[in-house]
Amino acid sequence: MKKLYFTPVITGEKEAALRAEVRSFLDHYGAFNVSNIIDSWSICDPELSRALAEKGWLGMTWPTEYGGGSRSYLERYVVIEELLAAGAPVGAHWVADRQSGPLLLRFGSEEQRQYFLPKIVRGECFFAIGMSEPNSGSDLASIKTRAEKVDGGWLINGSKIWTSWAHVCHQMITLCRTAPPSDNRHAGMSQLIVDLSQKGITVRPIITLAGEAHFNEIFFDDVFVPDNRVVGQVNEGWSQVVAELAFERSGPERFLSSYQLLEAAIKELRETNLMQQAEPIIGKFVARLMVLRQMSLSVANQLQEGKLPINEASVVKDLGTSFEQELPEAMRLILATEPRSSANGGVARLLSDSILKAPSFSLRGGTREILRGIIARGLGLR
Amino acid sequence: MSELAQLIEQSATRLFEDFSDSNAHELMEAGQFPETLWSDFLADGWLTTLLSESDGGSGLGLAGGCVLMRLAGYYSVPLPVLESLMAVYLAAESGFTVNDELLVPAIISEPLKADSEYTIRGVPWARHASSLLVILSSNNETRVSMLSCQSVTIVEGQNMAGEARDDVTINTTQLNDSQSLSGIDIEQVKSWLALGRAAQMAGSLQRVLEMTVEYANDRSQFGRAIGKFQAVQQQMAVLAEMTSASICAVDAAIDHLASEQEWELIACAKITTGESAGYAAKTAHAVHAAIGFTQEYPLQLNTRRLWSWRDEYGNEAQWSAKLGKHCFQLETDNLWSWLTTQTS
């Protein structure tokens, strides 16, 4: 049984100063569109991403030689949680900053780092995740998209799905089968960086039940990728994907997606004088949020120490997405309002958005059942 | 873990891990005090854990004490570890002379009438104590009286784990002779007791998780270990999540002792351990099935404590209401800035 480590972290003056700087930036930037502040990290606003890049808040932890800020994971944590709590639409650069850049730093070639990282840091290059396929969701090892070796590179055929912002992003790290399936299901896959402006790529939007058009299906028809765009080792893609997950699953975006509803509910309950009956519910959710912040910060600190706390990241994501899904369920019972999907609905609109967007919270980045399976393996049950 | 915590853990483990072979639990639940275990506990000098070195203690403080509490919870130690340590500390802080006797704290939260009988409900271990340390608030000051247990009426009761929780009736004139607990607020005393209990619960949760994982790997049905079934794995994963959240919440509260955020993080720790306790007990028993439901099997030592302790020194609803009220009293729109002070 592997122990789960969540040693609490106390942030210091450096982090406090940075936090103040982010708050001041947000004050000056102006209010965000209310219809976008629930799940704001799946909303794309390239202009905001470039403004954040100018502040040095993209690629913060990366070495300065690639344009990064050489700052700590704790500092990055402070910046991203402030942006998320304010409902900032940070979706454009999110994947590149959170996982594609760190993946290239870990496994990419020197040329890839020098080419992509400075562009990401400047807010000029957004990345999409190319993992899921129409018939491969949780069972990622069953992917069918193939990359065939040709002279000087690879030819990709197949399709990817649920790809957020593929119509806006510039590049996609695409998991492809580069060797036929064998007894080892996890062997024979590779990660290829695909330029999304390439010939042979078709992007078809998929509208969510909430009426949003952020994700897509992508079709590859003989798309050529040169040899120098393979990330890491050919056929070793699976272990690289697994390493990526510690970055993907532990951040504050895994529990702050519906946070704005909590703030608005407290305000509304105060104004309608319904505080007393709501106190235990508000306190319970605030306590859960306090623990999630401690746990997520602790994982950030472990990443800083060079560890890859994959099991801990799964714990944060499972507990975190449960929190952000249960929050609207609890708030609707203490607020004296029905959810409203109309634009000027105030807290009723936030309630509506939270309920309609909540199902995806525990699907994206690994379903609840997959995460619990990983944790069970860590416990020594599998 | 700090070196100090490691040292505490090593030496307390030596004391705690072997006693379970004895009949200490049976004795305790039958209403007797586990004298041998208690004398070993005293001999190792644990009673003065919270006292500063100048007061004759080991200077480990409440933070060090919580390491001990967590182990006591892990091993279901049938001793008043939390109560004895806290009472000795508060007695010393109020200027009473303390020796190696069992003192237990008894808190009175409501205003008292002069010269009348008053019953303090559910005082832990009162029947075994030599004195009660009664703590109350009077004219915005926390006052402490030391009452010999010979001078009060005790009606015995016990919690679900068989631990003594006695109703103690006193005459309020007995409290006239009191000393000031300067610099310590009664609310603070309540929160420290809650933290101690939360630390015990965190230890107990860890033990329940370990026992359940081990059992799920050993017990075979339908030709394989029951832990190989996804339905079981999914529940166990949540058990591990809640256990690790509880340990983290307790550790964070310990780290923030004596800071401005002290009570808020303690509230969070008691809420988190309290919520986890019910889930852990339910899941552990489901996985252990009928064998875990027997007295013979040791799982019940932990689960009965978890069911009892989650309601002691404030349950989840009480601490949540206090925390929620505080959130409503913050200035408009500053929940987030308050939240972020909780990790700094």
JSON list of C-alpha atoms in Angstrom, two decimals, chain A residues 58-73 76 93 95-105 116-122:
[
{"chain": "A", "resi": 58, "resn": "LEU", "atom": "CA", "xyz": [2.42, 31.89, -18.79]},
{"chain": "A", "resi": 59, "resn": "GLY", "atom": "CA", "xyz": [5.14, 29.28, -18.49]},
{"chain": "A", "resi": 60, "resn": "MET", "atom": "CA", "xyz": [5.95, 30.70, -15.07]},
{"chain": "A", "resi": 61, "resn": "THR", "atom": "CA", "xyz": [7.86, 27.67, -13.82]},
{"chain": "A", "resi": 62, "resn": "TRP", "atom": "CA", "xyz": [9.84, 27.09, -17.00]},
{"chain": "A", "resi": 63, "resn": "PRO", "atom": "CA", "xyz": [13.55, 27.93, -17.31]},
{"chain": "A", "resi": 64, "resn": "THR", "atom": "CA", "xyz": [14.36, 31.46, -18.46]},
{"chain": "A", "resi": 65, "resn": "GLU", "atom": "CA", "xyz": [16.36, 30.08, -21.39]},
{"chain": "A", "resi": 66, "resn": "TYR", "atom": "CA", "xyz": [13.04, 29.12, -22.98]},
{"chain": "A", "resi": 67, "resn": "GLY", "atom": "CA", "xyz": [11.38, 32.40, -22.07]},
{"chain": "A", "resi": 68, "resn": "GLY", "atom": "CA", "xyz": [9.91, 31.02, -18.83]},
{"chain": "A", "resi": 69, "resn": "GLY", "atom": "CA", "xyz": [9.82, 32.77, -15.48]},
{"chain": "A", "resi": 70, "resn": "SER", "atom": "CA", "xyz": [11.88, 30.26, -13.46]},
{"chain": "A", "resi": 71, "resn": "ARG", "atom": "CA", "xyz": [9.35, 30.71, -10.70]},
{"chain": "A", "resi": 72, "resn": "SER", "atom": "CA", "xyz": [8.10, 28.09, -8.29]},
{"chain": "A", "resi": 73, "resn": "TYR", "atom": "CA", "xyz": [5.05, 25.85, -8.65]},
{"chain": "A", "resi": 76, "resn": "ARG", "atom": "CA", "xyz": [2.15, 29.46, -10.39]},
{"chain": "A", "resi": 93, "resn": "HIS", "atom": "CA", "xyz": [-3.48, 29.00, -23.13]},
{"chain": "A", "resi": 95, "resn": "VAL", "atom": "CA", "xyz": [-3.47, 23.28, -21.85]},
{"chain": "A", "resi": 96, "resn": "ALA", "atom": "CA", "xyz": [-0.18, 24.65, -23.23]},
{"chain": "A", "resi": 97, "resn": "ASP", "atom": "CA", "xyz": [0.73, 26.20, -19.90]},
{"chain": "A", "resi": 98, "resn": "ARG", "atom": "CA", "xyz": [-0.48, 23.34, -17.70]},
{"chain": "A", "resi": 99, "resn": "GLN", "atom": "CA", "xyz": [0.69, 20.24, -19.51]},
{"chain": "A", "resi": 100, "resn": "SER", "atom": "CA", "xyz": [2.04, 20.60, -23.06]},
{"chain": "A", "resi": 101, "resn": "GLY", "atom": "CA", "xyz": [4.93, 22.86, -22.02]},
{"chain": "A", "resi": 102, "resn": "PRO", "atom": "CA", "xyz": [5.84, 20.71, -18.99]},
{"chain": "A", "resi": 103, "resn": "LEU", "atom": "CA", "xyz": [5.64, 17.62, -21.23]},
{"chain": "A", "resi": 104, "resn": "LEU", "atom": "CA", "xyz": [8.07, 19.16, -23.72]},
{"chain": "A", "resi": 105, "resn": "LEU", "atom": "CA", "xyz": [10.38, 20.19, -20.90]},
{"chain": "A", "resi": 116, "resn": "PHE", "atom": "CA", "xyz": [7.56, 26.01, -28.92]},
{"chain": "A", "resi": 117, "resn": "LEU", "atom": "CA", "xyz": [8.16, 27.16, -25.36]},
{"chain": "A", "resi": 118, "resn": "PRO", "atom": "CA", "xyz": [8.96, 30.84, -26.07]},
{"chain": "A", "resi": 119, "resn": "LYS", "atom": "CA", "xyz": [5.87, 31.03, -28.32]},
{"chain": "A", "resi": 120, "resn": "ILE", "atom": "CA", "xyz": [3.67, 29.57, -25.55]},
{"chain": "A", "resi": 121, "resn": "VAL", "atom": "CA", "xyz": [5.12, 31.99, -23.04]},
{"chain": "A", "resi": 122, "resn": "ARG", "atom": "CA", "xyz": [4.29, 34.91, -25.34]}
]
